[in-house]
mmCIF file of C-alpha atoms and ligand atoms in Angstrom:
data_model
loop_
_atom_site.group_PDB
_atom_site.id
_atom_site.type_symbol
_atom_site.label_atom_id
_atom_site.label_comp_id
_atom_site.label_asym_id
_atom_site.label_seq_id
_atom_site.Cartn_x
_atom_site.Cartn_y
_atom_site.Cartn_z
ATOM 1 C CA MET C 275 -97.628 11.526 5.191
ATOM 2 C CA SER C 276 -100.551 9.740 6.307
ATOM 3 C CA ASP C 277 -100.682 9.405 10.369
ATOM 4 C CA ASP C 278 -101.526 5.825 9.570
ATOM 5 C CA ILE C 279 -98.099 5.125 8.312
ATOM 6 C CA LYS C 280 -95.484 4.377 11.343
ATOM 7 C CA LYS C 281 -92.141 4.754 9.656
ATOM 8 C CA GLY C 282 -89.620 2.361 10.697
ATOM 9 C CA LEU C 283 -92.662 0.677 12.490
ATOM 10 C CA ALA C 284 -91.630 2.784 15.512
ATOM 11 C CA GLY C 285 -94.225 2.510 18.413
ATOM 12 C CA VAL C 286 -95.925 -0.323 16.683
ATOM 13 C CA MET C 287 -96.559 -3.729 18.554
ATOM 14 C CA VAL C 288 -96.800 -6.511 16.105
ATOM 15 C CA ASP C 289 -96.844 -9.605 18.437
ATOM 16 C CA GLU C 290 -96.659 -10.969 21.553
ATOM 17 C CA THR C 291 -93.339 -12.477 22.924
ATOM 18 C CA ALA C 292 -92.498 -14.573 26.177
ATOM 19 C CA VAL C 293 -88.716 -14.498 25.528
ATOM 20 C CA SER C 294 -87.817 -11.003 26.971
ATOM 21 C CA LYS C 295 -89.342 -7.854 27.972
ATOM 22 C CA VAL C 296 -87.453 -4.245 27.194
ATOM 23 C CA ASN C 297 -89.061 -1.863 29.522
ATOM 24 C CA PRO C 298 -87.961 1.757 28.819
ATOM 25 C CA GLU C 299 -89.993 3.234 31.758
ATOM 26 C CA THR C 300 -87.796 1.498 34.498
ATOM 27 C CA ASN C 301 -84.736 0.951 32.117
ATOM 28 C CA SER C 302 -84.974 -2.679 32.822
ATOM 29 C CA LEU C 303 -84.724 -5.794 30.569
ATOM 30 C CA ILE C 304 -85.727 -9.268 31.509
ATOM 31 C CA TYR C 305 -85.107 -12.734 29.806
ATOM 32 C CA ARG C 306 -87.675 -15.379 30.864
ATOM 33 C CA GLY C 307 -88.440 -13.020 33.971
ATOM 34 C CA TYR C 308 -84.830 -12.591 34.984
ATOM 35 C CA ALA C 309 -83.368 -9.420 35.148
ATOM 36 C CA VAL C 310 -80.215 -9.426 32.821
ATOM 37 C CA GLN C 311 -77.928 -7.935 35.730
ATOM 38 C CA ASP C 312 -78.990 -10.914 37.764
ATOM 39 C CA LEU C 313 -78.174 -13.459 35.343
ATOM 40 C CA CYS C 314 -74.778 -11.680 34.517
ATOM 41 C CA GLN C 315 -73.778 -11.708 38.269
ATOM 42 C CA HIS C 316 -75.100 -15.297 38.880
ATOM 43 C CA CYS C 317 -75.067 -17.422 35.650
ATOM 44 C CA SER C 318 -72.783 -18.515 32.553
ATOM 45 C CA PHE C 319 -73.650 -17.722 28.980
ATOM 46 C CA GLU C 320 -74.601 -21.471 28.570
ATOM 47 C CA GLU C 321 -77.139 -21.281 31.375
ATOM 48 C CA VAL C 322 -78.572 -18.164 29.938
ATOM 49 C CA ALA C 323 -78.735 -19.998 26.525
ATOM 50 C CA TYR C 324 -80.535 -22.933 27.818
ATOM 51 C CA LEU C 325 -82.897 -20.516 29.603
ATOM 52 C CA MET C 326 -83.729 -18.677 26.374
ATOM 53 C CA TRP C 327 -84.758 -22.021 24.676
ATOM 54 C CA ASN C 328 -86.501 -23.716 27.549
ATOM 55 C CA GLY C 329 -87.880 -20.875 29.434
ATOM 56 C CA GLU C 330 -86.254 -21.956 32.956
ATOM 57 C CA LEU C 331 -82.826 -22.183 34.039
ATOM 58 C CA PRO C 332 -81.166 -25.456 33.915
ATOM 59 C CA ASP C 333 -80.496 -27.901 37.290
ATOM 60 C CA ARG C 334 -76.947 -29.488 37.755
ATOM 61 C CA ALA C 335 -78.078 -31.956 35.538
ATOM 62 C CA GLN C 336 -79.725 -30.359 32.726
ATOM 63 C CA LEU C 337 -76.860 -28.021 32.440
ATOM 64 C CA ASP C 338 -74.383 -30.679 32.284
ATOM 65 C CA ALA C 339 -76.454 -32.634 29.656
ATOM 66 C CA PHE C 340 -76.954 -28.979 27.779
ATOM 67 C CA THR C 341 -72.997 -28.300 28.073
ATOM 68 C CA ARG C 342 -72.042 -32.316 26.703
ATOM 69 C CA GLN C 343 -74.614 -31.359 23.903
ATOM 70 C CA GLU C 344 -73.027 -28.070 22.836
ATOM 71 C CA ARG C 345 -69.412 -28.869 23.129
ATOM 72 C CA GLY C 346 -69.865 -32.013 21.314
ATOM 73 C CA GLN C 347 -71.002 -30.161 18.165
ATOM 74 C CA ARG C 348 -68.520 -27.416 17.784
ATOM 75 C CA GLY C 349 -66.609 -29.021 14.959
ATOM 76 C CA LEU C 350 -66.958 -28.261 11.357
ATOM 77 C CA SER C 351 -67.237 -30.414 8.404
ATOM 78 C CA ASP C 352 -64.182 -30.722 6.196
ATOM 79 C CA ASP C 353 -66.292 -29.390 3.617
ATOM 80 C CA LEU C 354 -66.973 -26.076 5.614
ATOM 81 C CA MET C 355 -63.277 -25.728 6.514
ATOM 82 C CA GLN C 356 -62.281 -25.928 2.973
ATOM 83 C CA VAL C 357 -65.026 -23.391 1.679
ATOM 84 C CA ILE C 358 -63.695 -21.115 4.967
ATOM 85 C CA ARG C 359 -60.287 -21.260 3.517
ATOM 86 C CA ARG C 360 -61.324 -20.032 -0.174
ATOM 87 C CA PHE C 361 -63.162 -17.047 1.308
ATOM 88 C CA PRO C 362 -61.937 -13.738 -0.270
ATOM 89 C CA LYS C 363 -59.511 -12.563 2.197
ATOM 90 C CA SER C 364 -60.906 -8.936 1.963
ATOM 91 C CA ALA C 365 -64.452 -10.244 3.147
ATOM 92 C CA HIS C 366 -65.897 -8.665 6.391
ATOM 93 C CA PRO C 367 -66.141 -11.373 8.877
ATOM 94 C CA MET C 368 -70.143 -10.459 8.928
ATOM 95 C CA ASP C 369 -70.343 -11.783 5.427
ATOM 96 C CA THR C 370 -68.123 -14.846 6.138
ATOM 97 C CA VAL C 371 -70.024 -15.947 9.186
ATOM 98 C CA ARG C 372 -73.306 -14.960 7.028
ATOM 99 C CA THR C 373 -72.004 -17.524 4.487
ATOM 100 C CA GLY C 374 -70.796 -20.272 7.013
ATOM 101 C CA VAL C 375 -74.170 -20.236 8.887
ATOM 102 C CA SER C 376 -75.952 -20.908 5.310
ATOM 103 C CA PHE C 377 -73.509 -23.528 4.582
ATOM 104 C CA LEU C 378 -74.561 -25.245 7.725
ATOM 105 C CA GLY C 379 -78.049 -25.261 6.708
ATOM 106 C CA MET C 380 -77.055 -26.759 3.484
ATOM 107 C CA GLU C 381 -75.564 -29.468 5.296
ATOM 108 C CA ASP C 382 -78.198 -30.350 7.567
ATOM 109 C CA GLN C 383 -80.302 -33.269 5.882
ATOM 110 C CA ASP C 384 -83.356 -32.268 8.034
ATOM 111 C CA THR C 385 -83.553 -28.480 6.931
ATOM 112 C CA TRP C 386 -87.102 -28.235 6.059
ATOM 113 C CA ASN C 387 -88.212 -29.815 9.347
ATOM 114 C CA ASN C 388 -89.762 -27.018 11.515
ATOM 115 C CA ASP C 389 -90.784 -29.334 14.293
ATOM 116 C CA PRO C 390 -89.826 -27.514 17.657
ATOM 117 C CA ALA C 391 -87.499 -30.301 18.840
ATOM 118 C CA ASP C 392 -85.671 -30.254 15.712
ATOM 119 C CA ASN C 393 -85.616 -26.480 15.416
ATOM 120 C CA TYR C 394 -83.964 -26.749 19.214
ATOM 121 C CA ARG C 395 -81.699 -29.206 17.879
ATOM 122 C CA LYS C 396 -80.447 -27.060 15.037
ATOM 123 C CA SER C 397 -80.485 -23.777 17.290
ATOM 124 C CA VAL C 398 -77.933 -25.545 19.511
ATOM 125 C CA ALA C 399 -75.766 -26.778 16.698
ATOM 126 C CA ILE C 400 -75.673 -23.316 15.201
ATOM 127 C CA LEU C 401 -74.780 -21.670 18.378
ATOM 128 C CA ALA C 402 -72.023 -24.736 19.044
ATOM 129 C CA LYS C 403 -70.361 -24.208 15.344
ATOM 130 C CA THR C 404 -70.790 -20.312 14.625
ATOM 131 C CA PRO C 405 -67.473 -19.586 17.173
ATOM 132 C CA THR C 406 -65.727 -21.995 15.122
ATOM 133 C CA ILE C 407 -66.422 -20.386 11.939
ATOM 134 C CA VAL C 408 -65.808 -17.016 13.047
ATOM 135 C CA ALA C 409 -62.337 -18.081 14.809
ATOM 136 C CA ALA C 410 -61.094 -20.312 11.539
ATOM 137 C CA ASP C 411 -62.071 -17.610 8.990
ATOM 138 C CA TYR C 412 -60.065 -14.998 11.640
ATOM 139 C CA ARG C 413 -57.017 -16.996 11.572
ATOM 140 C CA ILE C 414 -57.026 -18.040 8.154
ATOM 141 C CA ARG C 415 -57.192 -14.412 7.147
ATOM 142 C CA LYS C 416 -54.166 -13.588 9.082
ATOM 143 C CA GLY C 417 -52.221 -16.337 7.469
ATOM 144 C CA GLU C 418 -52.604 -18.602 10.444
ATOM 145 C CA GLU C 419 -53.902 -22.295 10.754
ATOM 146 C CA PRO C 420 -57.287 -22.485 12.342
ATOM 147 C CA ILE C 421 -57.179 -24.138 16.153
ATOM 148 C CA ALA C 422 -59.619 -26.987 16.820
ATOM 149 C CA PRO C 423 -62.365 -26.366 19.333
ATOM 150 C CA ARG C 424 -61.909 -28.040 22.873
ATOM 151 C CA ASP C 425 -64.633 -29.697 24.596
ATOM 152 C CA ASP C 426 -63.072 -29.220 28.120
ATOM 153 C CA LEU C 427 -63.656 -25.318 28.000
ATOM 154 C CA SER C 428 -66.699 -23.016 28.440
ATOM 155 C CA PHE C 429 -68.222 -21.345 25.448
ATOM 156 C CA ALA C 430 -66.369 -18.287 26.109
ATOM 157 C CA GLU C 431 -63.085 -19.720 26.998
ATOM 158 C CA ASN C 432 -63.102 -21.970 23.916
ATOM 159 C CA PHE C 433 -63.695 -18.751 21.624
ATOM 160 C CA PHE C 434 -60.420 -17.270 23.068
ATOM 161 C CA HIS C 435 -58.579 -20.599 22.511
ATOM 162 C CA MET C 436 -59.677 -20.806 19.103
ATOM 163 C CA CYS C 437 -58.592 -17.284 18.045
ATOM 164 C CA PHE C 438 -55.653 -16.930 20.020
ATOM 165 C CA GLY C 439 -54.339 -20.395 21.120
ATOM 166 C CA LYS C 440 -54.616 -19.356 24.541
ATOM 167 C CA VAL C 441 -57.433 -18.600 27.440
ATOM 168 C CA PRO C 442 -56.870 -15.283 29.114
ATOM 169 C CA ASP C 443 -57.473 -14.520 32.923
ATOM 170 C CA PRO C 444 -60.699 -15.388 34.724
ATOM 171 C CA GLU C 445 -61.313 -11.588 34.709
ATOM 172 C CA ILE C 446 -61.362 -11.102 31.252
ATOM 173 C CA VAL C 447 -63.235 -14.466 30.528
ATOM 174 C CA LYS C 448 -66.224 -13.324 32.527
ATOM 175 C CA SER C 449 -66.213 -10.082 31.191
ATOM 176 C CA PHE C 450 -66.525 -11.589 27.917
ATOM 177 C CA ASP C 451 -69.179 -13.806 29.280
ATOM 178 C CA VAL C 452 -71.134 -10.923 30.709
ATOM 179 C CA SER C 453 -71.082 -9.176 27.122
ATOM 180 C CA LEU C 454 -72.599 -12.510 25.548
ATOM 181 C CA ILE C 455 -75.498 -12.714 28.004
ATOM 182 C CA LEU C 456 -76.141 -8.972 27.234
ATOM 183 C CA TYR C 457 -76.392 -9.381 23.660
ATOM 184 C CA ALA C 458 -78.334 -12.592 23.730
ATOM 185 C CA GLU C 459 -81.537 -10.984 23.297
ATOM 186 C CA HIS C 460 -83.524 -7.817 23.174
ATOM 187 C CA SER C 461 -86.940 -8.491 22.032
ATOM 188 C CA PHE C 462 -88.023 -7.121 18.492
ATOM 189 C CA ASN C 463 -84.883 -5.387 17.187
ATOM 190 C CA ALA C 464 -84.273 -5.328 13.620
ATOM 191 C CA SER C 465 -82.569 -8.688 13.197
ATOM 192 C CA THR C 466 -84.827 -10.418 15.561
ATOM 193 C CA PHE C 467 -87.826 -8.964 13.826
ATOM 194 C CA THR C 468 -85.905 -10.084 10.457
ATOM 195 C CA ALA C 469 -85.606 -13.574 11.667
ATOM 196 C CA ARG C 470 -89.079 -13.749 12.642
ATOM 197 C CA VAL C 471 -90.278 -12.527 9.157
ATOM 198 C CA ILE C 472 -88.389 -15.023 7.481
ATOM 199 C CA ALA C 473 -89.844 -17.786 9.578
ATOM 200 C CA SER C 474 -93.224 -16.633 9.181
ATOM 201 C CA THR C 475 -92.888 -17.665 5.395
ATOM 202 C CA LEU C 476 -92.384 -21.160 6.897
ATOM 203 C CA SER C 477 -88.765 -21.004 5.505
ATOM 204 C CA ASP C 478 -85.929 -22.968 7.557
ATOM 205 C CA ILE C 479 -84.210 -21.592 10.773
ATOM 206 C CA TYR C 480 -80.801 -21.589 9.170
ATOM 207 C CA GLY C 481 -82.157 -18.819 6.563
ATOM 208 C CA ALA C 482 -83.877 -17.104 9.539
ATOM 209 C CA VAL C 483 -80.589 -16.704 11.150
ATOM 210 C CA VAL C 484 -78.881 -15.841 7.961
ATOM 211 C CA GLY C 485 -81.292 -12.988 7.327
ATOM 212 C CA ALA C 486 -80.871 -11.845 10.862
ATOM 213 C CA ILE C 487 -77.029 -11.683 10.394
ATOM 214 C CA ALA C 488 -77.572 -9.512 7.518
ATOM 215 C CA ALA C 489 -79.771 -6.973 9.415
ATOM 216 C CA LEU C 490 -77.220 -7.037 12.333
ATOM 217 C CA LYS C 491 -74.273 -5.924 10.119
ATOM 218 C CA GLY C 492 -75.840 -2.536 9.832
ATOM 219 C CA PRO C 493 -74.170 0.279 11.639
ATOM 220 C CA LEU C 494 -77.658 1.451 12.894
ATOM 221 C CA HIS C 495 -77.968 -2.115 14.758
ATOM 222 C CA GLY C 496 -74.910 -4.347 15.523
ATOM 223 C CA GLY C 497 -72.401 -2.698 13.516
ATOM 224 C CA ALA C 498 -72.397 0.233 16.191
ATOM 225 C CA ASN C 499 -70.113 -1.550 18.449
ATOM 226 C CA GLU C 500 -67.379 -1.485 15.791
ATOM 227 C CA ALA C 501 -67.996 2.137 14.962
ATOM 228 C CA VAL C 502 -67.576 3.155 18.454
ATOM 229 C CA MET C 503 -63.843 1.829 18.776
ATOM 230 C CA HIS C 504 -63.313 3.567 15.157
ATOM 231 C CA THR C 505 -64.287 6.858 16.828
ATOM 232 C CA LEU C 506 -61.998 6.088 20.163
ATOM 233 C CA LEU C 507 -59.302 5.373 17.815
ATOM 234 C CA GLU C 508 -59.966 8.697 15.899
ATOM 235 C CA ILE C 509 -59.753 10.679 19.314
ATOM 236 C CA GLY C 510 -56.789 8.795 20.200
ATOM 237 C CA GLU C 511 -56.019 10.608 23.405
ATOM 238 C CA PRO C 512 -58.011 11.977 26.560
ATOM 239 C CA GLU C 513 -56.894 15.512 25.919
ATOM 240 C CA LYS C 514 -58.459 15.264 22.581
ATOM 241 C CA ALA C 515 -62.037 13.940 23.589
ATOM 242 C CA GLN C 516 -63.589 17.131 24.710
ATOM 243 C CA ALA C 517 -62.947 19.192 21.623
ATOM 244 C CA TRP C 518 -63.774 16.247 19.498
ATOM 245 C CA ILE C 519 -67.337 15.548 21.208
ATOM 246 C CA ASP C 520 -67.924 19.198 21.144
ATOM 247 C CA ASP C 521 -67.249 19.538 17.449
ATOM 248 C CA ALA C 522 -69.378 16.614 16.823
ATOM 249 C CA ILE C 523 -72.468 17.828 18.683
ATOM 250 C CA ASP C 524 -72.038 21.381 16.796
ATOM 251 C CA ASN C 525 -71.999 19.846 13.542
ATOM 252 C CA LYS C 526 -74.864 17.510 14.308
ATOM 253 C CA LYS C 527 -72.705 14.355 13.508
ATOM 254 C CA LEU C 528 -73.859 10.969 14.341
ATOM 255 C CA VAL C 529 -71.911 9.748 17.324
ATOM 256 C CA MET C 530 -72.128 5.860 17.170
ATOM 257 C CA GLY C 531 -72.899 3.964 20.357
ATOM 258 C CA PHE C 532 -75.657 6.537 21.491
ATOM 259 C CA GLY C 533 -79.037 6.770 21.275
ATOM 260 C CA HIS C 534 -81.894 3.877 21.070
ATOM 261 C CA ARG C 535 -85.425 3.327 19.665
ATOM 262 C CA VAL C 536 -86.739 2.018 22.531
ATOM 263 C CA TYR C 537 -84.454 3.374 25.660
ATOM 264 C CA LYS C 538 -84.796 7.274 25.838
ATOM 265 C CA SER C 539 -83.154 7.591 29.291
ATOM 266 C CA GLY C 540 -80.733 5.100 29.294
ATOM 267 C CA ASP C 541 -79.915 1.556 28.172
ATOM 268 C CA SER C 542 -80.438 -0.980 30.775
ATOM 269 C CA ARG C 543 -77.420 -3.027 29.691
ATOM 270 C CA VAL C 544 -74.885 -0.338 29.940
ATOM 271 C CA PRO C 545 -74.214 -0.002 33.572
ATOM 272 C CA THR C 546 -73.295 -3.735 33.763
ATOM 273 C CA MET C 547 -71.203 -3.828 30.649
ATOM 274 C CA THR C 548 -69.468 -0.519 31.556
ATOM 275 C CA ARG C 549 -67.956 -2.417 34.628
ATOM 276 C CA ALA C 550 -66.807 -5.127 32.815
ATOM 277 C CA TYR C 551 -65.096 -2.714 30.369
ATOM 278 C CA HIS C 552 -63.511 -1.068 33.257
ATOM 279 C CA ASP C 553 -62.445 -4.228 34.680
ATOM 280 C CA VAL C 554 -60.834 -5.318 31.178
ATOM 281 C CA ALA C 555 -59.250 -1.764 31.080
ATOM 282 C CA ARG C 556 -57.591 -2.272 34.489
ATOM 283 C CA HIS C 557 -56.433 -5.676 33.740
ATOM 284 C CA THR C 558 -54.858 -4.588 30.332
ATOM 285 C CA GLY C 559 -53.592 -1.309 30.994
ATOM 286 C CA GLY C 560 -56.337 0.314 28.762
ATOM 287 C CA GLU C 561 -57.342 3.104 31.113
ATOM 288 C CA LYS C 562 -56.999 5.759 28.544
ATOM 289 C CA TRP C 563 -59.810 4.629 26.621
ATOM 290 C CA VAL C 564 -61.889 4.657 29.605
ATOM 291 C CA GLU C 565 -61.021 8.421 30.142
ATOM 292 C CA ILE C 566 -62.126 9.174 26.404
ATOM 293 C CA SER C 567 -65.229 7.160 26.886
ATOM 294 C CA ARG C 568 -65.919 9.289 29.977
ATOM 295 C CA VAL C 569 -65.832 12.465 28.442
ATOM 296 C CA LEU C 570 -68.251 11.231 25.707
ATOM 297 C CA GLU C 571 -70.661 9.921 27.713
ATOM 298 C CA LYS C 572 -70.740 12.889 30.150
ATOM 299 C CA THR C 573 -70.801 15.587 27.489
ATOM 300 C CA PHE C 574 -73.341 13.940 25.218
ATOM 301 C CA ILE C 575 -75.772 13.230 28.297
ATOM 302 C CA GLU C 576 -75.393 16.925 29.340
ATOM 303 C CA ARG C 577 -75.529 18.565 25.985
ATOM 304 C CA LYS C 578 -77.949 16.037 24.114
ATOM 305 C CA GLY C 579 -79.804 14.088 26.751
ATOM 306 C CA ILE C 580 -78.811 11.092 24.878
ATOM 307 C CA HIS C 581 -77.548 8.259 26.678
ATOM 308 C CA PRO C 582 -74.926 5.379 25.504
ATOM 309 C CA ASN C 583 -75.995 2.121 24.204
ATOM 310 C CA LEU C 584 -74.833 -1.313 24.897
ATOM 311 C CA ASP C 585 -72.208 -1.035 21.843
ATOM 312 C CA PHE C 586 -70.393 1.901 23.616
ATOM 313 C CA PRO C 587 -68.737 -0.093 26.316
ATOM 314 C CA THR C 588 -68.588 -3.115 24.422
ATOM 315 C CA GLY C 589 -66.648 -1.979 21.381
ATOM 316 C CA PRO C 590 -63.495 -1.050 23.534
ATOM 317 C CA ALA C 591 -63.634 -4.004 26.003
ATOM 318 C CA TYR C 592 -63.585 -6.449 22.880
ATOM 319 C CA TYR C 593 -60.579 -4.112 21.850
ATOM 320 C CA LEU C 594 -58.841 -4.602 25.026
ATOM 321 C CA MET C 595 -59.554 -8.205 24.853
ATOM 322 C CA GLY C 596 -57.296 -8.355 21.989
ATOM 323 C CA PHE C 597 -59.809 -8.897 18.970
ATOM 324 C CA ASP C 598 -59.713 -7.187 15.809
ATOM 325 C CA ILE C 599 -62.468 -4.688 15.332
ATOM 326 C CA ASP C 600 -64.126 -6.386 12.448
ATOM 327 C CA LEU C 601 -64.849 -9.224 14.792
ATOM 328 C CA PHE C 602 -67.158 -7.454 17.400
ATOM 329 C CA THR C 603 -70.125 -7.579 15.426
ATOM 330 C CA PRO C 604 -69.581 -11.498 14.691
ATOM 331 C CA ILE C 605 -68.953 -12.053 18.330
ATOM 332 C CA PHE C 606 -72.569 -10.336 18.926
ATOM 333 C CA VAL C 607 -73.629 -12.738 16.375
ATOM 334 C CA MET C 608 -72.176 -15.785 18.045
ATOM 335 C CA SER C 609 -74.343 -14.636 21.360
ATOM 336 C CA ARG C 610 -77.926 -13.276 19.742
ATOM 337 C CA ILE C 611 -78.340 -16.753 18.015
ATOM 338 C CA THR C 612 -79.830 -17.921 21.071
ATOM 339 C CA GLY C 613 -82.383 -14.986 21.025
ATOM 340 C CA TRP C 614 -82.980 -15.117 17.277
ATOM 341 C CA THR C 615 -83.609 -18.703 17.208
ATOM 342 C CA ALA C 616 -85.949 -18.768 20.541
ATOM 343 C CA HIS C 617 -87.922 -15.978 18.676
ATOM 344 C CA VAL C 618 -88.227 -18.029 15.477
ATOM 345 C CA ILE C 619 -89.448 -21.169 17.580
ATOM 346 C CA GLU C 620 -91.704 -19.074 19.136
ATOM 347 C CA GLN C 621 -93.148 -17.602 16.160
ATOM 348 C CA LEU C 622 -93.839 -20.921 14.691
ATOM 349 C CA ALA C 623 -95.693 -22.118 17.683
ATOM 350 C CA ASP C 624 -98.432 -19.646 16.852
ATOM 351 C CA ASN C 625 -97.553 -18.769 13.169
ATOM 352 C CA LYS C 626 -99.071 -16.019 10.865
ATOM 353 C CA LEU C 627 -97.510 -14.833 7.889
ATOM 354 C CA ILE C 628 -95.957 -11.195 8.307
ATOM 355 C CA ARG C 629 -97.088 -8.807 5.611
ATOM 356 C CA PRO C 630 -97.767 -5.450 6.171
ATOM 357 C CA LEU C 631 -99.391 -2.805 3.854
ATOM 358 C CA SER C 632 -97.735 0.184 2.051
ATOM 359 C CA ALA C 633 -99.299 3.319 0.679
ATOM 360 C CA TYR C 634 -98.700 3.643 -2.919
ATOM 361 C CA THR C 635 -97.019 6.895 -4.013
ATOM 362 C CA GLY C 636 -95.948 6.131 -7.517
ATOM 363 C CA VAL C 637 -97.626 7.370 -10.864
ATOM 364 C CA ALA C 638 -101.261 6.533 -11.294
ATOM 365 C CA GLN C 639 -102.415 3.799 -13.361
ATOM 366 C CA ARG C 640 -101.874 4.147 -16.859
ATOM 367 C CA ALA C 641 -101.803 2.293 -20.209
ATOM 368 C CA VAL C 642 -98.791 1.040 -21.669
ATOM 369 C CA PRO C 643 -97.455 2.836 -24.581
ATOM 370 C CA ALA C 644 -96.525 0.991 -27.922
ATOM 371 C CA ILE C 645 -92.727 0.999 -28.187
ATOM 372 C CA GLY C 646 -92.489 3.671 -30.810
ATOM 373 C CA GLU C 647 -94.474 5.811 -28.854
ATOM 374 C CA ARG C 648 -92.289 5.998 -25.662
HETATM 375 N N1 LIG Q 1313 -75.668 10.894 17.683
HETATM 376 C C1 LIG Q 1313 -76.278 12.168 17.148
HETATM 377 N N2 LIG Q 1313 -77.493 12.244 17.305
HETATM 378 C C2 LIG Q 1313 -78.416 11.330 18.032
HETATM 379 C C3 LIG Q 1313 -77.930 10.084 18.046
HETATM 380 C C4 LIG Q 1313 -76.701 9.761 18.021
HETATM 381 N N3 LIG Q 1313 -76.029 8.720 18.251
HETATM 382 N N4 LIG Q 1313 -78.850 9.426 18.112
HETATM 383 C C5 LIG Q 1313 -80.235 10.126 18.272
HETATM 384 N N5 LIG Q 1313 -79.776 11.134 17.690
HETATM 385 C C6 LIG Q 1313 -80.650 12.469 17.406
HETATM 386 C C7 LIG Q 1313 -81.000 12.075 16.324
HETATM 387 O O1 LIG Q 1313 -80.373 12.936 15.324
HETATM 388 C C8 LIG Q 1313 -82.577 13.117 16.224
HETATM 389 O O2 LIG Q 1313 -82.145 14.380 16.245
HETATM 390 P P1 LIG Q 1313 -83.280 15.418 15.600
HETATM 391 O O3 LIG Q 1313 -84.548 15.325 16.579
HETATM 392 O O4 LIG Q 1313 -82.911 16.629 15.836
HETATM 393 O O5 LIG Q 1313 -83.389 14.844 14.223
HETATM 394 C C9 LIG Q 1313 -82.971 12.584 17.881
HETATM 395 O O6 LIG Q 1313 -81.684 12.357 18.318
HETATM 396 C C10 LIG Q 1313 -83.883 11.497 17.966
HETATM 397 O O7 LIG Q 1313 -83.212 10.352 17.056
HETATM 398 P P2 LIG Q 1313 -83.721 9.326 16.132
HETATM 399 O O8 LIG Q 1313 -82.902 9.120 15.057
HETATM 400 O O9 LIG Q 1313 -85.205 9.851 15.701
HETATM 401 O O10 LIG Q 1313 -83.943 8.075 17.034
HETATM 402 P P3 LIG Q 1313 -84.244 6.467 16.330
HETATM 403 O O11 LIG Q 1313 -84.908 5.871 17.312
HETATM 404 O O12 LIG Q 1313 -84.750 6.552 15.173
HETATM 405 O O13 LIG Q 1313 -82.809 6.100 16.352
HETATM 406 C C11 LIG Q 1313 -80.762 5.020 16.621
HETATM 407 C C12 LIG Q 1313 -82.124 5.233 16.996
HETATM 408 C C13 LIG Q 1313 -79.840 3.752 17.423
HETATM 409 C C14 LIG Q 1313 -81.012 4.541 15.062
HETATM 410 C C15 LIG Q 1313 -79.910 6.122 16.742
HETATM 411 O O14 LIG Q 1313 -79.917 6.638 17.941
HETATM 412 C C16 LIG Q 1313 -78.744 6.060 16.054
HETATM 413 O O15 LIG Q 1313 -78.436 5.954 14.918
HETATM 414 N N6 LIG Q 1313 -77.595 5.863 16.656
HETATM 415 C C17 LIG Q 1313 -76.269 5.485 16.745
HETATM 416 C C18 LIG Q 1313 -76.227 4.150 16.004
HETATM 417 C C19 LIG Q 1313 -76.040 3.164 17.295
HETATM 418 O O16 LIG Q 1313 -75.287 3.257 18.202
HETATM 419 N N7 LIG Q 1313 -76.764 2.219 17.044
HETATM 420 C C20 LIG Q 1313 -76.957 1.100 18.003
HETATM 421 C C21 LIG Q 1313 -78.350 1.035 18.653
HETATM 422 S S1 LIG Q 1313 -78.294 -0.539 19.851
#
């Protein structure tokens, strides 16, 4: 293969961005200049969402106005609720949320308007309504009635309320909020790049988010948080962890939740999320999963030099919070909407159609034979 070809676009710098910076040398990640760890410590997910779109953290009045705007749009139309009720019960929630967001695009009278102010309005609407889609579908699939959103609860609290009919202790809510902040943005990852490619054609922001959801579904990207929990359940008990991971390494198996295209010596988000996971485990009596995770992490780093990524602590944390495994990636969607849409707005501010080249390796040009001569 020619040296000009950068398979998977690995190492290729395709554009500028002011949204976030991933720095593999220092294991750091900043959103609009702020380190994610600091944002997790000092801010709510709503403040981070505002930051993503506006470039600055909100003051009190701005946060109040933003909160009112988001909370006021959490409800879904009767038409969309009816569609959700008719989704196949066997469908993966990533497929249902993808279809739900697509429906939101059809309902918006101004879908084609790519004015930045209108795309900001749509971004807040998608952020507000997507958890309602995910939670309604979750309950209907289980044969339960959906629970209407509440406008007196935070983004994180309201999601628990819509899924389970109650809000857990503040420690659990905080850990969930931290996971949302950490999942919000990560520069030109596969789903964000998908969203930017779609936006670059001057298609609409709903379509860009729908495409991004499809990209995030894959197990090499967002789907890894679900796969991590399946691995932990397969291992089952801490005593079995060492043999399992040794066997996986000896047999060159892909172990989900490890490795990263950009970070090669540790994912900057992992320490913060690991603390949140341990908090949840202490609170819910889930310490055995922490023990299993420790064995996998230690062994994989020692024997392979490969570190865990954010999905490694997030998967079991969501499990211990009570979410079904197939809901993990839709939760990732709920958060990453902020990053995707910020990138779409940025792409459109200085747009150039994204259209790379390919090296043809097929048959050389030839004449079309008559049908009797083929
Ligand atoms: N388990 C086992 N081996 C792994 C691994 C993992 N999770 N991640 C990387 N490796 C190995 C590769 O097999 C490869 O070995 P080789 O050189 O002997 O062929 C080497 O490490 C380099 O990895 P590579 O696949 O070239 O890195 P990449 O940048 O293309 O891939 C990922 C990055 C994320 C796709 C990859 O690490 C992976 O598949 N991880 C598991 C899925 C996951 O957790 N995804 C979430 C990402 S946030």
